[in-house]
Coordinates of C-alpha atoms in Angstrom, one line a residue:
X134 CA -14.0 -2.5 50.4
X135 CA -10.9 -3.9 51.1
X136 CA -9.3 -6.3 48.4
X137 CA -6.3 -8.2 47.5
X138 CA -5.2 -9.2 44.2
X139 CA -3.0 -12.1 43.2
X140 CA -1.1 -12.8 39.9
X141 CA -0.8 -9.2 37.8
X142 CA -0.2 -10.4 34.4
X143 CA -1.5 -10.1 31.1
X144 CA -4.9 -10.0 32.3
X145 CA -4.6 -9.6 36.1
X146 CA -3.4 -6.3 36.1
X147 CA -6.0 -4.5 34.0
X148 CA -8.7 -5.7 36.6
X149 CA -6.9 -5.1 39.3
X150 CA -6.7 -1.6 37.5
X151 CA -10.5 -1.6 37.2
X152 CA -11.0 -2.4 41.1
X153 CA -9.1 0.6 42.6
X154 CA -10.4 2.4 39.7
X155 CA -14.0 1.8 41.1
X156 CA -12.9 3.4 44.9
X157 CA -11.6 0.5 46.9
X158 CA -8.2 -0.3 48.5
X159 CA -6.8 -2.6 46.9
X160 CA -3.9 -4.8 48.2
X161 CA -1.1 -6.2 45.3
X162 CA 1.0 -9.0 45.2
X163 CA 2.9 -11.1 42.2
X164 CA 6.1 -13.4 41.9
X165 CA 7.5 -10.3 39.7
X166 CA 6.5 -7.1 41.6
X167 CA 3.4 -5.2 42.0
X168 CA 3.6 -3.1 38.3
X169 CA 4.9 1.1 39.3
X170 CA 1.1 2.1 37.1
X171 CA -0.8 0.1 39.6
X172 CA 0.8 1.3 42.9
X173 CA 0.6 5.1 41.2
X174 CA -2.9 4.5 41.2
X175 CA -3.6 3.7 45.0
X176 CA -2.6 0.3 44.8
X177 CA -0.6 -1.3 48.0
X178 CA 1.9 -3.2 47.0
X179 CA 2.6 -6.7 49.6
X180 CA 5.3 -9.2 50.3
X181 CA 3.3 -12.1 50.0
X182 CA 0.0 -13.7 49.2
X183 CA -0.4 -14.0 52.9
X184 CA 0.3 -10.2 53.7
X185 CA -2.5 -9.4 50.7
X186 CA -5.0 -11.8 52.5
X187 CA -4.4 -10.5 56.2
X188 CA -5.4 -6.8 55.1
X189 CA -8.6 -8.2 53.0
X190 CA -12.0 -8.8 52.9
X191 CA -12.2 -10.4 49.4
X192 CA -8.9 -11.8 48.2
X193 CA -9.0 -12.6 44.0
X194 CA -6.7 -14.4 42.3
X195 CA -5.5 -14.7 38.5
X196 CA -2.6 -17.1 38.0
X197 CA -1.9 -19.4 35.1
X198 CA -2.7 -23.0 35.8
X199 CA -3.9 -25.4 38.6
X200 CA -0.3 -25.7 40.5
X201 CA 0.1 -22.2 40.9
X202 CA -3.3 -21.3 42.5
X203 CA -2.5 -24.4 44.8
X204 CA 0.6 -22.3 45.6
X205 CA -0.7 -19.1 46.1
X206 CA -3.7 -20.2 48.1
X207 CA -1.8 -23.5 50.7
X208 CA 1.8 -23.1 50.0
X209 CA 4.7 -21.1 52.6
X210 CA 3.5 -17.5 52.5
X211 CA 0.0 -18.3 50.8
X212 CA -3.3 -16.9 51.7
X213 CA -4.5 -19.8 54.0
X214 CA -1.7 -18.6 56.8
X215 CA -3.4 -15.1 56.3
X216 CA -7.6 -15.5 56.3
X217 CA -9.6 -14.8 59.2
X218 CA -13.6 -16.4 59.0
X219 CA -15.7 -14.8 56.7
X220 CA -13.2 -14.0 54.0
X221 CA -14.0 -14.4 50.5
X222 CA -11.2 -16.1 48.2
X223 CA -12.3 -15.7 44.4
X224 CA -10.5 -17.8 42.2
X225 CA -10.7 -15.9 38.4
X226 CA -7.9 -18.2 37.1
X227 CA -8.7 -21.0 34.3
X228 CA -7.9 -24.2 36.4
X229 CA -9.2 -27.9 36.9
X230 CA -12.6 -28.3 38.4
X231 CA -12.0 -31.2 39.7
X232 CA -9.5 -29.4 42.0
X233 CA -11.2 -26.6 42.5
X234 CA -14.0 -28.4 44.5
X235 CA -10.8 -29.6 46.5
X236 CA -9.4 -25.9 47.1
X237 CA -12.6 -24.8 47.6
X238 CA -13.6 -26.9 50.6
X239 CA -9.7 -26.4 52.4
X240 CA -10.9 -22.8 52.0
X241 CA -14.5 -23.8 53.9
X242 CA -12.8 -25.7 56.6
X243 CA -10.9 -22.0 57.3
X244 CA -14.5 -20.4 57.9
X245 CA -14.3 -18.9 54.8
X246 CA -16.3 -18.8 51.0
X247 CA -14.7 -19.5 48.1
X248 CA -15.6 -18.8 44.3
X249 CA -13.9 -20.3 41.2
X250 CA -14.8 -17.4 38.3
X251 CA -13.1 -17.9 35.5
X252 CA -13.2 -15.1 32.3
X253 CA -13.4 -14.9 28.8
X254 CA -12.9 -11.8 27.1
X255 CA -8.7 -11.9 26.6
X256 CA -6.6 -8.7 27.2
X257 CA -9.4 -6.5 25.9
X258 CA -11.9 -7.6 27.8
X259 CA -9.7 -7.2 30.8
X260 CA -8.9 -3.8 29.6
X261 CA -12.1 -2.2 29.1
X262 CA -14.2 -4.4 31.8
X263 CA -15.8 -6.3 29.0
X264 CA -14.8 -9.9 30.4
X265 CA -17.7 -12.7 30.8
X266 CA -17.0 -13.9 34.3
X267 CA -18.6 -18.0 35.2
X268 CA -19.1 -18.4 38.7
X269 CA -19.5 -21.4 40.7
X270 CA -20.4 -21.4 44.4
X271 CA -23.1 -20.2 46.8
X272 CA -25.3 -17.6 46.2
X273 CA -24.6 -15.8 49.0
X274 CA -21.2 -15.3 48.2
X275 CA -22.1 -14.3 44.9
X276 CA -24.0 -11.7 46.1
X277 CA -21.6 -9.8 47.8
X278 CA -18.9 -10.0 44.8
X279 CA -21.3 -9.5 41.9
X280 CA -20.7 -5.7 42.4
X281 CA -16.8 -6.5 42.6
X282 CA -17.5 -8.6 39.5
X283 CA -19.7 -5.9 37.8
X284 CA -16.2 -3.6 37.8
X285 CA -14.4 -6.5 35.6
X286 CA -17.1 -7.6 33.2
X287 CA -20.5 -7.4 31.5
X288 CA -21.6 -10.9 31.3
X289 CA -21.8 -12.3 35.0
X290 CA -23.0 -15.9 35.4
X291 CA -23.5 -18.2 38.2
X292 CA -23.6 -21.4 36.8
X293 CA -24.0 -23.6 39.8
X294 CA -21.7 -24.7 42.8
X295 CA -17.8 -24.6 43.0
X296 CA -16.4 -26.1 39.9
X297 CA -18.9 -25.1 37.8
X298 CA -17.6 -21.9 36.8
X299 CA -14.3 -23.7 35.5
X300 CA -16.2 -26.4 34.0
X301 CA -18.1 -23.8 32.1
X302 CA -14.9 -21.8 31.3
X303 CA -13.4 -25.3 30.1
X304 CA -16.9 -25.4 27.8
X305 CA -16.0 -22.0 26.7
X306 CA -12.1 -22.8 25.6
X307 CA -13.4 -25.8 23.5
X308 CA -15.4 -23.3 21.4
X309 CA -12.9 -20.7 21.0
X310 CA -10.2 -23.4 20.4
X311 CA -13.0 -24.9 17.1
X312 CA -13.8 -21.5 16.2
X313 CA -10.5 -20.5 15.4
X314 CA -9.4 -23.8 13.7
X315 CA -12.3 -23.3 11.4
X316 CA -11.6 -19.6 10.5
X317 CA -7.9 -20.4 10.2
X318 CA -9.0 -23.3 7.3
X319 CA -11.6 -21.1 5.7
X320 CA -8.9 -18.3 5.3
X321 CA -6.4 -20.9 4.2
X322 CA -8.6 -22.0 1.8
X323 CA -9.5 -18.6 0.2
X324 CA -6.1 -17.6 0.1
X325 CA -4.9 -20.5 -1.7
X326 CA -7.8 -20.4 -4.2
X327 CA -6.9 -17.0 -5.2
X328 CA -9.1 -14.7 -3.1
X329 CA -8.3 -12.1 -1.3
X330 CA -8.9 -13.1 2.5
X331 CA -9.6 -9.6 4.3
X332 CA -12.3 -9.2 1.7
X333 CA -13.4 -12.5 2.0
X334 CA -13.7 -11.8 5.9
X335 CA -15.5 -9.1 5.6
X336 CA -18.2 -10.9 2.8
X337 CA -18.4 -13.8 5.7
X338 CA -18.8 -11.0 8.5
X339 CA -22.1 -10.1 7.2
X340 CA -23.3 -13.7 7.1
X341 CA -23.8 -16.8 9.3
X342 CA -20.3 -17.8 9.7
X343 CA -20.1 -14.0 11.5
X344 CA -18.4 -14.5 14.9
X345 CA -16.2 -12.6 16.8
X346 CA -13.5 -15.0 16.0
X347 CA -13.5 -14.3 12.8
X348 CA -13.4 -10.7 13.5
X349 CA -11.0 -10.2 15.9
X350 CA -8.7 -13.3 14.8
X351 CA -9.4 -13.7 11.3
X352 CA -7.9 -10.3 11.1
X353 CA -5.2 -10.9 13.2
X354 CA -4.7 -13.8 10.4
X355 CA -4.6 -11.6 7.7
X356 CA -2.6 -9.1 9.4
X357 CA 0.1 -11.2 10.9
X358 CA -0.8 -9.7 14.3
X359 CA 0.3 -13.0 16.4
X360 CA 1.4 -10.7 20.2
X361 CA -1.0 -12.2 23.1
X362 CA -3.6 -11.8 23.5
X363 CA -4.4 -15.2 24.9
X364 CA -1.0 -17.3 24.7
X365 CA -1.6 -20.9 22.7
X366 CA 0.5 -22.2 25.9
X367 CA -2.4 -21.4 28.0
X368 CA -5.0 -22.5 25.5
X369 CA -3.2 -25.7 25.3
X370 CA -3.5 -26.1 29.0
X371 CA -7.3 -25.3 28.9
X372 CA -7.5 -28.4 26.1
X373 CA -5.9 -30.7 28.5
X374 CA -7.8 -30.1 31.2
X375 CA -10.8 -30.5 28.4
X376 CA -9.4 -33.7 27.1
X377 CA -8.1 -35.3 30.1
X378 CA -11.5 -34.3 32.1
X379 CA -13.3 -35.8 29.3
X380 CA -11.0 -39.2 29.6
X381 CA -12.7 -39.2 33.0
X382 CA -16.6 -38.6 31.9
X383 CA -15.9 -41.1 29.0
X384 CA -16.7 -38.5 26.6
X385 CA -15.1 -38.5 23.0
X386 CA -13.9 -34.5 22.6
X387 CA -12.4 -35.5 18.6
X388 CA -12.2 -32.2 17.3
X389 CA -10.7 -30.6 20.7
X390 CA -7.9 -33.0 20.2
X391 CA -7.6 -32.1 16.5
X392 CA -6.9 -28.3 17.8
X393 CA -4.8 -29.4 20.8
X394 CA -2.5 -31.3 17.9
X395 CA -2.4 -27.7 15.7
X396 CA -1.4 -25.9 19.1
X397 CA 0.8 -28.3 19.8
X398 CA 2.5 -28.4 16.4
X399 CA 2.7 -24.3 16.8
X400 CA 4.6 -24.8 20.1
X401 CA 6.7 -27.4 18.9
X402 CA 7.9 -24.5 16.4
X403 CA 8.5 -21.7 19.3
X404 CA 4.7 -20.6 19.5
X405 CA 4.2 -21.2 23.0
X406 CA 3.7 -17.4 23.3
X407 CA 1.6 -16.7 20.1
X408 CA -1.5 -15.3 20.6
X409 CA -3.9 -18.3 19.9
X410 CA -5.2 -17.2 16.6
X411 CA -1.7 -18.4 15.3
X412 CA -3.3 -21.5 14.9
X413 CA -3.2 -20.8 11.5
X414 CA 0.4 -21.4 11.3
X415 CA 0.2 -25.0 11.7
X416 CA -2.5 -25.5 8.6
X417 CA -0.1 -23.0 6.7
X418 CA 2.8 -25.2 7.6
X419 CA 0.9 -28.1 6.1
X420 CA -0.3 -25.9 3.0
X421 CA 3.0 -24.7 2.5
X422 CA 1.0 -21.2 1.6
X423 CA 0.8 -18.3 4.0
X424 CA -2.8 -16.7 4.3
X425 CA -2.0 -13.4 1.8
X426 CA 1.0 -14.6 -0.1

């Protein structure tokens, strides 16, 4: 098939990787350059989100936050001024929902489909095609992309219509964000109390606290391994769209706001770009102990 990718970061590139990897032609375009490795591969690099989205069947983005897709998919240059009817825009960035069901139906009115799919799964996932992708829109589309899909991740859900795949992504960040506060304390609490916490982690990893959190970022913890990963400036964007949809449902999200504090009290010390297990460093701060001192 003939695709186009949008926003090659962190995670944007590795799929994008895994799509021309899988046989199709696959059209490139970021704000910094389509990256040499993917170009060597078959990739074409483009000028623009519009060139990407004239030369497409199925157009896939992965940018950072709400704004940007808005840019990338309406602004000078986007991909509106380059779909025909009957293109497929897939959205695989973390974003609002509540905008998403507005981006979604600018796309309709085009004579196009759109699908929001957020992922989970971090750099790794990305890497090895390991991410869990949440869909939200029609099940026709969905049917044509789940092979596309199948070439970035394992887990492939549609949850419902569009917006439903960011409001279960959001779901997902609010786990993630209370899993690692409560490995962080745990660890901070062993270590203070005299234990050693790798050993510690690896008694709990045989138990019921087991998660992957604790295994992947409970040993980035002990080890002091804080590169992204998954930047806390992101995760702190996935709270606020948690906390500020909430405001909206009147739902009370007390513990997400506890975490969105710790990130923010990370950021406020030049954390912005730790991975998100760095958590830690805020309850260390308050401990005045560092896990494995």
């Amino acid at each position: 098939m003939k695709l186009g990718f949008i926003g090659l970061g962190i995670m944007g590139s590795p799929m994008a990787g895994n799509l021309i990897d899988g046989g199709h032609e696959v059209r490139l375009f970021s704000r910094s350059g389509a990256p040499q490795a993917l170009v060597e591969k078959g990739g074409v690099a483009c000028g623009s989100a519009r060139e990407v989205a004239e030369g497409a069947d199925v157009i896939f983005l992965m940018v950072p936050d709400t704004p940007h897709v808005e840019a990338a998919l309406f602004g000078e240059g986007g991909v509106a001024e380059g779909l025909s009817a009957g293109k497929i825009v897939v959205d695989m960035s973390s974003i609002s929902p509540i905008a998403t069901k507005d981006f979604a139906s600018r796309i309709n009115a085009l004579g196009c489909q759109y699908l929001d799919a957020p992922v989970s799964g971090g750099e790794v996932g990305a890497r090895n095609a390991t991410l869990s992708i949440m869909v939200g829109g029609e099940d026709a589309s969905f049917d044509k992309v789940r092979p596309l899909f199948g070439l970035m991740g394992k887990n492939i859900t549609l949850v419902g219509g569009n917006g439903a795949g960011q409001t279960a992504k959001v779901a997902n960040q609010i786990i993630v964000a209370l899993n690692i506060e409560a490995v962080a304390e745990a660890l901070l609490f062993a270590s203070k109390a005299g234990a050693d916490p790798a050993r510690v982690r690896e008694a709990l990893m045989g138990g019921f606290a087991s998660s992957k959190v604790l295994e992947v970022h409970g040993e980035r913890m002990i080890k002091r391994t804080f590169d992204p990963g998954f930047r806390i400036g992101l995760h702190q964007k996935d709270l606020n769209l948690a906390l500020s949809n909430a405001r909206e449902l009147g739902v009370s999200l007390p513990n997400t706001a506890t975490c969105q504090e710790l990130f923010n009290a990370c950021a406020s010390h030049g954390g912005a770009g730790w991975d998100h297990s760095a958590l830690v460093r805020a309850l260390e701060l308050m401990a005045n102990h560092e896990i494995g001192s």
